[in-house]
């Protein structure tokens, strides 16, 4: 009986993760596309030196976000890693996080009146919790930063 | 204090290099925020509490770096880099470092 309750609980978490997690992810991707179009005129470069033009102002701009995977995808990824290969569940997480970080950096640049950001660097840090239960939580921080130049 | 992650400051001339400056802070993720984050982990998505926590931490790391730069008489920090590391489970270190310079 106890086993059944436990199994039922896991199944419920999986279902919640599958239904709500997927809906939230699709919503986020649509939102990303909309905002990417909106910020398309803020150009970002990973070039180290800006062109020799007179710029009025230079400012460090940073965009960051912490994202977590849903319960269903975490289980799916755990199963998939038994056989190895592509972990699509985590690929989409990385994609979402990095695009969100770039957009937040662009938003900061635009707020300062800049239209170009130079020397853009990415940083990813895993905030997985090794000790928390049998199935650790996984979340990752994404940072995008660069120097916004105001003409 | 001007911050830039370029090697130059556009429109200005670096006259003195004053060495590496850095600032860091260690923050624990286990505040009341952790309970919400735990719930959020079922459906996934952004963990806003953690995002804010790390932004605050980065701000503090920058402030400490700037304080060091001021102490050596710099008016700008160039080539700024950030790094975040998960030092033990539940705590993250945020670090900012760069080269302190005097620019005219």
Coordinates of N, CA and C in Angstrom, one line a residue:
Chain A
X1 N 0.8 -1.2 0.0 CA 0.0 0.0 0.0 C 0.9 1.2 0.0
X2 N 1.9 1.2 0.9 CA 2.8 2.4 1.0 C 3.5 2.6 -0.3
X3 N 3.9 1.5 -0.9 CA 4.6 1.5 -2.2 C 3.7 2.2 -3.3
X4 N 2.5 1.8 -3.2 CA 1.5 2.3 -4.2 C 1.4 3.8 -4.1
X5 N 1.3 4.3 -2.8 CA 1.2 5.7 -2.6 C 2.4 6.4 -3.1
X6 N 3.6 5.8 -2.8 CA 4.8 6.4 -3.3 C 4.9 6.5 -4.8
X7 N 4.5 5.4 -5.4 CA 4.5 5.3 -6.9 C 3.6 6.4 -7.5
X8 N 2.4 6.5 -6.8 CA 1.4 7.4 -7.2 C 1.9 8.9 -7.2
X9 N 2.7 9.1 -6.1 CA 3.2 10.5 -5.9 C 4.2 10.8 -7.0
X10 N 5.1 9.8 -7.3 CA 6.1 10.0 -8.3 C 5.4 10.2 -9.7
X11 N 4.4 9.4 -9.9 CA 3.6 9.5 -11.2 C 3.0 10.9 -11.3
X12 N 2.5 11.4 -10.2 CA 1.8 12.7 -10.2 C 2.8 13.8 -10.5
X13 N 4.0 13.7 -9.9 CA 5.1 14.7 -10.1 C 5.5 14.7 -11.6
X14 N 5.6 13.5 -12.1 CA 6.0 13.3 -13.5 C 4.9 14.0 -14.4
X15 N 3.6 13.8 -14.1 CA 2.6 14.3 -14.9 C 2.6 15.8 -14.8
X16 N 2.7 16.4 -13.6 CA 2.7 17.8 -13.4 C 3.9 18.4 -14.2
X17 N 5.1 17.7 -14.1 CA 6.2 18.2 -14.8 C 6.0 18.2 -16.3
X18 N 5.4 17.1 -16.8 CA 5.2 16.9 -18.2 C 4.2 18.0 -18.8
X19 N 3.1 18.2 -18.1 CA 2.1 19.1 -18.6 C 2.4 20.5 -18.4
X20 N 2.7 20.9 -17.1 CA 3.0 22.3 -16.8 C 4.4 22.7 -17.3
X21 N 5.3 21.8 -17.1 CA 6.7 22.1 -17.6 C 6.8 22.4 -19.0
X22 N 6.1 21.5 -19.8 CA 6.1 21.7 -21.3 C 5.4 23.0 -21.7
X23 N 4.3 23.3 -21.1 CA 3.5 24.5 -21.4 C 4.4 25.7 -21.1
X24 N 5.0 25.7 -19.9 CA 5.8 26.9 -19.5 C 7.0 27.0 -20.5
X25 N 7.6 25.9 -20.9 CA 8.8 26.0 -21.8 C 8.3 26.6 -23.2
X26 N 7.2 26.1 -23.7 CA 6.8 26.6 -25.0 C 6.4 28.1 -24.9
X27 N 5.8 28.5 -23.8 CA 5.5 29.9 -23.6 C 6.8 30.7 -23.6
X28 N 7.8 30.2 -22.9 CA 9.1 30.9 -22.8 C 9.7 31.0 -24.1
X29 N 9.7 30.0 -24.9 CA 10.3 30.0 -26.3 C 9.6 31.1 -27.2
X30 N 8.2 31.1 -27.1 CA 7.5 32.1 -27.9 C 7.9 33.5 -27.4
X31 N 8.0 33.7 -26.1 CA 8.3 35.0 -25.5 C 9.7 35.4 -26.0
X32 N 10.7 34.4 -26.0 CA 12.0 34.7 -26.4 C 12.0 35.2 -27.9
X33 N 11.3 34.5 -28.7 CA 11.3 34.9 -30.1 C 10.7 36.3 -30.3
X34 N 9.7 36.6 -29.6 CA 9.1 37.9 -29.7 C 10.1 39.0 -29.2
X35 N 10.8 38.8 -28.1 CA 11.7 39.8 -27.6 C 13.0 39.8 -28.4
X36 N 13.4 38.7 -29.0 CA 14.5 38.8 -29.9 C 14.3 39.7 -31.1
X37 N 13.0 39.6 -31.6 CA 12.7 40.5 -32.7 C 12.7 42.0 -32.2
X38 N 12.2 42.2 -31.0 CA 12.1 43.5 -30.5 C 13.5 44.1 -30.3
X39 N 14.5 43.3 -29.9 CA 15.8 43.8 -29.6 C 16.8 43.6 -30.7
X40 N 16.3 43.2 -31.9 CA 17.1 42.9 -33.0 C 18.1 44.0 -33.4
X41 N 17.7 45.3 -33.1 CA 18.6 46.4 -33.5 C 19.7 46.7 -32.5
X42 N 19.8 45.9 -31.4 CA 20.9 46.0 -30.5 C 21.9 44.9 -30.9
X43 N 23.1 45.3 -31.5 CA 24.0 44.4 -32.0 C 25.0 43.9 -31.0
X44 N 25.3 42.6 -30.9 CA 26.3 42.2 -30.0 C 27.4 41.5 -30.8
X45 N 28.6 41.7 -30.3 CA 29.8 41.2 -31.0 C 30.7 40.6 -29.9
X46 N 31.4 39.5 -30.3 CA 32.4 39.0 -29.3 C 33.8 39.5 -29.7
X47 N 33.9 40.4 -30.6 CA 35.2 41.0 -31.0 C 35.8 41.8 -29.8
X48 N 37.1 41.7 -29.6 CA 37.7 42.2 -28.4 C 37.9 43.7 -28.5
X49 N 38.1 44.2 -29.7 CA 38.4 45.7 -29.8 C 37.3 46.3 -30.7
X50 N 36.7 47.4 -30.2 CA 35.7 48.1 -30.9 C 36.3 48.9 -32.1
X51 N 35.5 49.3 -33.1 CA 36.0 50.1 -34.2 C 36.5 51.4 -33.7
X52 N 37.4 52.0 -34.4 CA 38.0 53.3 -34.0 C 37.0 54.4 -34.4
X53 N 36.0 54.5 -33.6 CA 35.0 55.6 -33.8 C 34.8 56.3 -32.5
X54 N 34.4 57.6 -32.5 CA 34.3 58.2 -31.2 C 33.0 57.7 -30.5
X55 N 33.2 57.1 -29.4 CA 32.0 56.7 -28.5 C 32.0 57.6 -27.3
X56 N 30.8 58.0 -27.0 CA 30.6 58.9 -25.8 C 30.8 58.2 -24.5
X57 N 30.4 57.0 -24.5 CA 30.3 56.3 -23.2 C 30.5 54.8 -23.3
X58 N 31.2 54.2 -22.3 CA 31.3 52.8 -22.3 C 30.8 52.3 -21.0
X59 N 30.0 51.2 -21.0 CA 29.5 50.7 -19.7 C 29.4 49.2 -19.7
X60 N 29.8 48.6 -18.6 CA 29.7 47.2 -18.5 C 28.2 46.8 -18.3
X61 N 27.7 45.9 -19.2 CA 26.3 45.4 -19.1 C 26.3 43.9 -18.8
X62 N 25.4 43.5 -18.0 CA 25.3 42.1 -17.6 C 23.9 41.6 -17.7
X63 N 23.7 40.4 -18.2 CA 22.4 39.8 -18.1 C 22.5 38.4 -17.5
X64 N 21.7 38.1 -16.6 CA 21.8 36.7 -16.0 C 20.5 36.1 -15.7
X65 N 20.5 34.8 -15.6 CA 19.2 34.1 -15.3 C 19.6 32.7 -14.7
X66 N 18.8 32.2 -13.8 CA 18.9 30.9 -13.2 C 17.7 30.1 -13.7
X67 N 17.9 29.0 -14.4 CA 16.8 28.2 -14.8 C 16.9 26.8 -14.3
X68 N 15.8 26.1 -14.1 CA 15.8 24.8 -13.6 C 15.0 23.9 -14.6
X69 N 15.3 22.6 -14.6 CA 14.6 21.7 -15.4 C 13.4 21.1 -14.7
X70 N 12.4 20.7 -15.4 CA 11.2 20.2 -14.7 C 11.4 18.7 -14.4
X71 N 10.5 18.2 -13.5 CA 10.7 16.9 -13.0 C 10.7 15.8 -14.0
X72 N 9.8 15.9 -15.0 CA 9.7 14.9 -16.0 C 11.0 14.8 -16.9
X73 N 11.5 16.0 -17.3 CA 12.6 16.0 -18.1 C 13.9 15.5 -17.4
X74 N 13.9 15.8 -16.1 CA 15.0 15.3 -15.3 C 15.1 13.8 -15.2
X75 N 13.9 13.2 -15.1 CA 13.8 11.7 -15.1 C 14.2 11.2 -16.4
X76 N 13.6 11.9 -17.5 CA 13.9 11.4 -18.8 C 15.4 11.5 -19.1
X77 N 16.0 12.5 -18.7 CA 17.5 12.7 -18.9 C 18.3 11.7 -18.1
X78 N 17.8 11.3 -16.9 CA 18.5 10.3 -16.1 C 18.4 9.0 -16.8
X79 N 17.3 8.7 -17.4 CA 17.1 7.4 -18.1 C 18.0 7.4 -19.3
X80 N 18.0 8.5 -20.0 CA 18.8 8.6 -21.3 C 20.3 8.5 -21.0
X81 N 20.7 9.0 -19.9 CA 22.1 9.0 -19.6 C 22.6 7.6 -19.3
X82 N 21.7 6.6 -19.1 CA 22.2 5.2 -19.0 C 22.8 4.7 -20.3
X83 N 22.2 5.2 -21.4 CA 22.7 4.7 -22.7 C 23.6 5.8 -23.3
X84 N 23.6 7.0 -22.8 CA 24.4 8.0 -23.4 C 23.8 8.7 -24.6
X85 N 24.6 9.6 -25.2 CA 24.1 10.3 -26.4 C 23.5 11.6 -26.0
X86 N 22.8 12.2 -27.0 CA 22.2 13.5 -26.8 C 21.2 13.6 -25.7
X87 N 21.4 14.6 -24.8 CA 20.3 14.8 -23.8 C 19.5 16.0 -24.2
X88 N 18.5 15.8 -25.0 CA 17.8 16.9 -25.6 C 17.1 17.7 -24.5
X89 N 16.7 17.1 -23.3 CA 16.1 17.8 -22.2 C 17.0 18.9 -21.7
X90 N 18.3 18.6 -21.6 CA 19.2 19.6 -21.1 C 19.6 20.6 -22.2
X91 N 19.6 20.2 -23.5 CA 19.9 21.1 -24.6 C 19.0 22.2 -24.6
X92 N 17.7 21.9 -24.5 CA 16.7 23.0 -24.5 C 16.8 24.0 -23.3
X93 N 17.2 23.4 -22.2 CA 17.4 24.2 -21.0 C 18.6 25.2 -21.2
X94 N 19.7 24.7 -21.8 CA 20.8 25.6 -22.1 C 20.5 26.7 -23.0
X95 N 19.7 26.3 -24.1 CA 19.3 27.2 -25.1 C 18.5 28.3 -24.5
X96 N 17.5 28.0 -23.7 CA 16.6 28.9 -23.1 C 17.4 29.9 -22.2
X97 N 18.2 29.3 -21.4 CA 19.0 30.1 -20.4 C 19.9 31.1 -21.1
X98 N 20.6 30.7 -22.1 CA 21.6 31.5 -22.7 C 20.9 32.7 -23.5
X99 N 19.8 32.3 -24.2 CA 19.1 33.3 -25.0 C 18.5 34.4 -24.0
X100 N 18.0 33.9 -22.9 CA 17.4 34.8 -21.9 C 18.4 35.8 -21.4
X101 N 19.6 35.2 -21.1 CA 20.7 36.1 -20.6 C 21.1 37.1 -21.6
X102 N 21.2 36.7 -22.9 CA 21.6 37.7 -23.9 C 20.5 38.8 -24.0
X103 N 19.3 38.4 -23.9 CA 18.2 39.4 -24.0 C 18.2 40.4 -22.9
X104 N 18.5 39.9 -21.7 CA 18.6 40.8 -20.5 C 19.8 41.8 -20.6
X105 N 20.9 41.2 -21.2 CA 22.0 42.1 -21.4 C 21.7 43.2 -22.4
X106 N 21.0 42.8 -23.5 CA 20.6 43.7 -24.5 C 19.7 44.8 -24.0
X107 N 18.8 44.4 -23.1 CA 17.8 45.3 -22.5 C 18.6 46.3 -21.6
X108 N 19.6 45.9 -20.9 CA 20.4 46.8 -20.1 C 21.1 47.8 -21.0
X109 N 21.7 47.3 -22.1 CA 22.4 48.1 -23.1 C 21.5 49.2 -23.7
X110 N 20.3 48.8 -24.1 CA 19.3 49.7 -24.7 C 18.9 50.8 -23.6
X111 N 18.7 50.3 -22.4 CA 18.3 51.3 -21.3 C 19.4 52.4 -21.2
X112 N 20.6 52.1 -21.5 CA 21.7 53.0 -21.4 C 21.9 53.8 -22.7
X113 N 21.0 53.5 -23.7 CA 21.1 54.2 -24.9 C 22.1 53.7 -25.9
X114 N 22.6 52.5 -25.7 CA 23.6 51.9 -26.6 C 23.0 51.0 -27.6
X115 N 23.7 50.9 -28.8 CA 23.1 50.1 -29.8 C 24.1 49.0 -30.2
X116 N 25.3 49.0 -29.6 CA 26.3 47.9 -29.8 C 26.9 47.5 -28.5
X117 N 27.1 46.2 -28.4 CA 27.8 45.6 -27.2 C 29.0 44.8 -27.7
X118 N 30.2 45.2 -27.2 CA 31.4 44.5 -27.7 C 32.0 43.6 -26.6
X119 N 32.8 42.7 -27.1 CA 33.5 41.7 -26.2 C 32.6 40.9 -25.3
X120 N 31.6 40.4 -25.9 CA 30.6 39.6 -25.2 C 31.1 38.3 -24.7
X121 N 31.0 38.0 -23.5 CA 31.5 36.7 -22.9 C 30.3 36.0 -22.2
X122 N 30.4 34.7 -22.3 CA 29.3 33.8 -21.6 C 30.0 33.1 -20.4
X123 N 29.1 32.9 -19.5 CA 29.6 32.1 -18.3 C 28.4 31.2 -17.9
X124 N 28.7 30.0 -17.6 CA 27.6 29.1 -17.2 C 28.1 28.4 -15.9
X125 N 27.3 28.4 -14.9 CA 27.6 27.7 -13.7 C 26.5 26.8 -13.3
X126 N 26.9 25.5 -13.0 CA 25.9 24.6 -12.5 C 25.6 24.8 -11.0
X127 N 24.4 24.9 -10.7 CA 24.0 25.0 -9.2 C 23.4 23.7 -8.8
X128 N 23.8 22.6 -9.3 CA 23.2 21.3 -8.9 C 23.5 21.1 -7.4
X129 N 22.6 20.5 -6.8 CA 22.8 20.2 -5.4 C 23.1 18.8 -5.2
X130 N 24.3 18.5 -4.8 CA 24.8 17.1 -4.7 C 24.1 16.3 -3.6
X131 N 23.9 17.0 -2.5 CA 23.4 16.3 -1.3 C 21.9 16.2 -1.1
X132 N 21.1 16.9 -2.0 CA 19.7 17.0 -1.7 C 18.9 15.9 -2.2
X133 N 18.8 14.9 -1.4 CA 17.9 13.7 -1.7 C 18.6 12.8 -2.8
X134 N 17.8 11.8 -3.2 CA 18.4 10.8 -4.1 C 18.5 11.4 -5.5
X135 N 17.5 12.2 -5.8 CA 17.6 12.8 -7.2 C 17.9 14.3 -7.0
X136 N 19.1 14.7 -7.3 CA 19.5 16.1 -7.0 C 18.7 17.1 -7.9
X137 N 18.5 18.2 -7.4 CA 17.9 19.3 -8.2 C 19.0 19.8 -9.1
X138 N 18.6 20.1 -10.3 CA 19.5 20.7 -11.2 C 19.1 22.1 -11.7
X139 N 19.9 23.1 -11.5 CA 19.7 24.4 -12.0 C 21.0 25.0 -12.5
X140 N 20.9 25.9 -13.4 CA 22.2 26.5 -13.9 C 22.0 28.0 -14.1
X141 N 23.1 28.6 -13.8 CA 23.1 30.1 -14.0 C 23.8 30.4 -15.3
X142 N 23.2 31.3 -16.1 CA 23.8 31.8 -17.3 C 24.0 33.3 -17.2
X143 N 25.2 33.7 -17.6 CA 25.6 35.1 -17.6 C 26.1 35.4 -19.0
X144 N 25.6 36.6 -19.5 CA 26.2 37.2 -20.7 C 26.6 38.6 -20.3
X145 N 27.8 38.9 -20.6 CA 28.3 40.3 -20.3 C 29.2 40.9 -21.4
X146 N 29.2 42.2 -21.4 CA 30.0 42.8 -22.4 C 30.0 44.3 -22.2
X147 N 30.7 45.0 -23.1 CA 30.8 46.5 -22.9 C 29.8 47.2 -23.9
X148 N 28.9 47.9 -23.4 CA 27.9 48.6 -24.2 C 28.6 50.0 -24.6
X149 N 28.5 50.3 -25.9 CA 29.1 51.6 -26.3 C 28.0 52.5 -26.8
X150 N 28.0 53.7 -26.2 CA 27.0 54.7 -26.6 C 27.7 55.7 -27.6
X151 N 27.0 55.8 -28.8 CA 27.6 56.7 -29.8 C 27.2 58.2 -29.5
Chain B
X1 N 34.2 55.8 -11.2 CA 34.9 54.6 -11.6 C 34.2 54.0 -12.8
X2 N 35.0 53.9 -13.9 CA 34.5 53.3 -15.1 C 34.8 51.8 -15.2
X3 N 33.8 51.0 -15.6 CA 34.1 49.6 -15.7 C 33.9 49.2 -17.1
X4 N 34.8 48.3 -17.6 CA 34.7 47.9 -19.0 C 35.3 46.5 -19.1
X5 N 34.8 45.7 -20.0 CA 35.5 44.4 -20.2 C 36.3 44.4 -21.5
X6 N 36.5 45.6 -22.0 CA 37.4 45.7 -23.1 C 38.8 45.9 -22.6
X7 N 39.8 45.9 -23.5 CA 41.2 46.1 -23.1 C 41.5 47.6 -23.2
X8 N 40.6 48.4 -23.7 CA 40.9 49.8 -23.8 C 39.6 50.5 -23.3
X9 N 39.7 51.8 -23.1 CA 38.6 52.6 -22.8 C 38.4 53.5 -24.0
X10 N 37.3 53.3 -24.8 CA 37.1 54.1 -26.0 C 37.2 55.6 -25.7
X11 N 38.0 56.3 -26.5 CA 38.1 57.7 -26.4 C 39.0 58.2 -25.3
X12 N 39.6 57.3 -24.5 CA 40.5 57.7 -23.4 C 41.8 57.0 -23.5
X13 N 42.8 57.5 -22.9 CA 44.1 56.9 -22.9 C 44.5 56.4 -21.6
X14 N 44.9 55.1 -21.5 CA 45.3 54.5 -20.3 C 46.8 55.0 -20.0
X15 N 47.0 55.7 -18.9 CA 48.3 56.2 -18.7 C 49.1 55.3 -17.6
X16 N 48.4 54.6 -16.8 CA 49.1 53.8 -15.8 C 48.3 52.5 -15.5
X17 N 49.0 51.4 -15.5 CA 48.4 50.1 -15.1 C 48.7 49.9 -13.6
X18 N 47.7 49.6 -12.9 CA 47.9 49.5 -11.4 C 47.7 48.1 -10.9
X19 N 47.6 47.1 -11.8 CA 47.6 45.7 -11.4 C 46.2 45.1 -11.3
X20 N 46.2 43.9 -10.9 CA 44.9 43.1 -10.9 C 44.1 43.5 -9.6
X21 N 42.8 43.7 -9.7 CA 42.0 43.9 -8.6 C 40.9 42.9 -8.6
X22 N 40.4 42.4 -7.5 CA 39.3 41.4 -7.5 C 38.4 41.6 -6.3
X23 N 37.2 41.1 -6.5 CA 36.3 41.1 -5.4 C 35.4 39.9 -5.4
X24 N 35.1 39.3 -4.3 CA 34.3 38.1 -4.4 C 33.4 38.0 -3.2
X25 N 32.3 37.2 -3.3 CA 31.5 37.0 -2.1 C 30.9 35.6 -2.3
X26 N 30.6 35.0 -1.1 CA 30.0 33.7 -1.1 C 28.6 33.8 -0.5
X27 N 27.7 33.3 -1.3 CA 26.3 33.4 -0.8 C 25.7 32.0 -0.7
X28 N 24.9 31.8 0.3 CA 24.2 30.5 0.5 C 22.9 30.6 -0.2
X29 N 22.6 29.5 -0.9 CA 21.3 29.5 -1.6 C 20.1 29.1 -0.6
X30 N 20.5 28.6 0.6 CA 19.5 28.2 1.5 C 18.9 29.3 2.3
X31 N 18.1 30.1 1.7 CA 17.3 31.0 2.6 C 15.9 30.6 2.4
X32 N 14.9 31.3 2.8 CA 13.5 31.0 2.6 C 13.2 30.7 1.2
X33 N 14.0 31.3 0.3 CA 13.8 31.2 -1.1 C 13.9 29.7 -1.6
X34 N 14.6 28.9 -0.8 CA 14.9 27.6 -1.2 C 13.7 26.7 -1.3
X35 N 12.7 27.0 -0.5 CA 11.5 26.2 -0.5 C 10.7 26.4 -1.8
X36 N 10.6 27.7 -2.2 CA 10.0 28.1 -3.4 C 10.7 27.4 -4.6
X37 N 12.0 27.5 -4.5 CA 12.8 27.0 -5.6 C 12.6 25.5 -5.7
X38 N 12.5 24.8 -4.6 CA 12.2 23.4 -4.6 C 10.9 23.0 -5.3
X39 N 9.9 23.9 -5.0 CA 8.6 23.6 -5.7 C 8.7 23.9 -7.2
X40 N 9.5 25.0 -7.5 CA 9.6 25.4 -8.9 C 10.4 24.3 -9.7
X41 N 11.2 23.5 -9.0 CA 11.9 22.5 -9.6 C 11.1 21.4 -10.2
X42 N 9.8 21.3 -9.8 CA 8.9 20.3 -10.3 C 8.5 20.7 -11.7
X43 N 8.1 22.0 -11.9 CA 7.7 22.4 -13.2 C 8.8 23.0 -14.1
X44 N 9.9 23.3 -13.4 CA 11.0 23.9 -14.2 C 10.8 25.4 -14.4
X45 N 11.7 26.0 -15.2 CA 11.6 27.4 -15.5 C 12.6 28.2 -14.7
X46 N 12.4 29.5 -14.8 CA 13.3 30.4 -14.1 C 13.1 30.4 -12.6
X47 N 14.2 30.3 -11.9 CA 14.2 30.4 -10.4 C 14.5 31.8 -10.0
X48 N 13.5 32.7 -10.0 CA 13.7 34.1 -9.8 C 14.4 34.5 -8.5
X49 N 14.1 33.7 -7.5 CA 14.8 34.0 -6.2 C 16.3 33.8 -6.3
X50 N 16.8 32.8 -7.0 CA 18.2 32.6 -7.2 C 18.8 33.6 -8.2
X51 N 18.0 34.0 -9.2 CA 18.5 35.0 -10.2 C 18.8 36.2 -9.4
X52 N 17.9 36.7 -8.6 CA 18.1 37.9 -7.8 C 19.2 37.8 -6.8
X53 N 19.3 36.6 -6.2 CA 20.4 36.4 -5.2 C 21.7 36.5 -5.9
X54 N 21.9 36.0 -7.1 CA 23.2 36.0 -7.7 C 23.5 37.4 -8.3
X55 N 22.4 38.1 -8.7 CA 22.6 39.5 -9.2 C 23.1 40.4 -8.0
X56 N 22.5 40.2 -6.8 CA 23.0 40.9 -5.6 C 24.4 40.6 -5.3
X57 N 24.7 39.3 -5.4 CA 26.1 38.8 -5.1 C 27.0 39.4 -6.1
X58 N 26.7 39.5 -7.3 CA 27.6 40.0 -8.4 C 27.8 41.5 -8.1
X59 N 26.7 42.2 -7.7 CA 26.8 43.6 -7.4 C 27.8 43.8 -6.2
X60 N 27.7 43.0 -5.3 CA 28.6 43.1 -4.1 C 30.1 42.8 -4.5
X61 N 30.3 41.8 -5.4 CA 31.6 41.5 -5.8 C 32.2 42.7 -6.6
X62 N 31.4 43.3 -7.4 CA 31.8 44.5 -8.2 C 32.2 45.6 -7.2
X63 N 31.4 45.8 -6.2 CA 31.7 46.9 -5.2 C 33.0 46.7 -4.5
X64 N 33.3 45.4 -4.2 CA 34.5 45.1 -3.5 C 35.7 45.3 -4.4
X65 N 35.5 44.9 -5.7 CA 36.6 45.1 -6.7 C 36.8 46.6 -6.9
X66 N 35.8 47.4 -7.0 CA 35.9 48.8 -7.1 C 36.6 49.5 -5.9
X67 N 36.3 49.0 -4.7 CA 36.9 49.5 -3.5 C 38.4 49.3 -3.6
X68 N 38.8 48.1 -4.0 CA 40.2 47.8 -4.2 C 40.9 48.7 -5.2
X69 N 40.2 48.9 -6.3 CA 40.7 49.8 -7.4 C 40.9 51.2 -6.8
X70 N 39.9 51.7 -6.1 CA 40.0 53.0 -5.5 C 41.2 53.1 -4.6
X71 N 41.5 52.1 -3.8 CA 42.5 52.1 -2.8 C 43.9 52.2 -3.5
X72 N 44.0 51.7 -4.8 CA 45.3 51.8 -5.4 C 45.4 53.1 -6.3
X73 N 44.3 53.9 -6.3 CA 44.3 55.2 -7.0 C 43.9 55.0 -8.5
X74 N 43.1 54.0 -8.8 CA 42.6 53.9 -10.2 C 41.4 54.7 -10.4
X75 N 41.1 55.0 -11.7 CA 39.8 55.6 -12.0 C 39.0 54.8 -13.0
X76 N 39.5 53.6 -13.3 CA 38.8 52.7 -14.2 C 39.3 51.3 -14.0
X77 N 38.4 50.3 -14.3 CA 38.8 48.9 -14.3 C 38.5 48.4 -15.6
X78 N 39.5 47.9 -16.3 CA 39.3 47.3 -17.6 C 39.5 45.8 -17.6
X79 N 39.0 45.2 -18.7 CA 39.1 43.7 -18.9 C 38.5 43.0 -17.7
X80 N 37.3 43.4 -17.3 CA 36.6 42.8 -16.2 C 36.0 41.4 -16.6
X81 N 36.2 40.5 -15.8 CA 35.7 39.1 -16.0 C 34.9 38.7 -14.7
X82 N 33.8 37.9 -15.0 CA 33.1 37.3 -13.9 C 33.2 35.8 -13.9
X83 N 33.1 35.3 -12.7 CA 33.0 33.8 -12.6 C 32.1 33.4 -11.4
X84 N 31.4 32.3 -11.6 CA 30.5 31.8 -10.5 C 30.9 30.4 -10.3
X85 N 31.2 30.0 -9.1 CA 31.4 28.6 -8.8 C 30.6 28.1 -7.7
X86 N 30.3 26.8 -7.8 CA 29.5 26.1 -6.8 C 30.5 25.5 -5.8
X87 N 30.8 26.2 -4.7 CA 31.9 25.6 -3.9 C 31.5 24.4 -3.1
X88 N 30.3 24.5 -2.4 CA 29.9 23.3 -1.8 C 28.4 23.2 -2.1
X89 N 27.7 22.1 -1.8 CA 26.3 22.1 -2.1 C 25.6 23.2 -1.3
X90 N 24.9 24.1 -2.0 CA 24.1 25.1 -1.3 C 24.8 26.4 -1.2
X91 N 26.0 26.6 -1.7 CA 26.7 27.9 -1.6 C 27.4 28.1 -3.0
X92 N 27.3 29.4 -3.4 CA 28.0 29.7 -4.6 C 28.9 30.9 -4.4
X93 N 30.0 30.9 -5.0 CA 30.9 32.1 -5.0 C 30.8 32.8 -6.3
X94 N 30.6 34.1 -6.1 CA 30.6 35.0 -7.3 C 31.8 35.9 -7.2
X95 N 32.6 36.0 -8.3 CA 33.8 36.7 -8.3 C 33.9 37.7 -9.5
X96 N 34.5 38.8 -9.3 CA 34.7 39.8 -10.4 C 36.2 40.2 -10.3
X97 N 36.8 40.2 -11.4 CA 38.2 40.7 -11.4 C 38.6 41.4 -12.7
X98 N 39.6 42.3 -12.6 CA 39.9 43.1 -13.7 C 41.3 43.8 -13.5
X99 N 41.6 44.6 -14.4 CA 42.9 45.4 -14.3 C 42.6 46.8 -13.9
X100 N 43.1 47.3 -12.8 CA 42.9 48.7 -12.4 C 43.8 49.5 -13.2
X101 N 43.3 50.6 -13.8 CA 44.1 51.5 -14.5 C 43.8 53.0 -14.2
X102 N 44.7 53.9 -14.6 CA 44.4 55.3 -14.5 C 44.3 55.8 -15.9
X103 N 43.2 56.4 -16.3 CA 43.0 56.8 -17.7 C 42.8 58.3 -17.7
X104 N 43.2 58.9 -18.8 CA 43.0 60.3 -19.0 C 42.1 60.6 -20.2

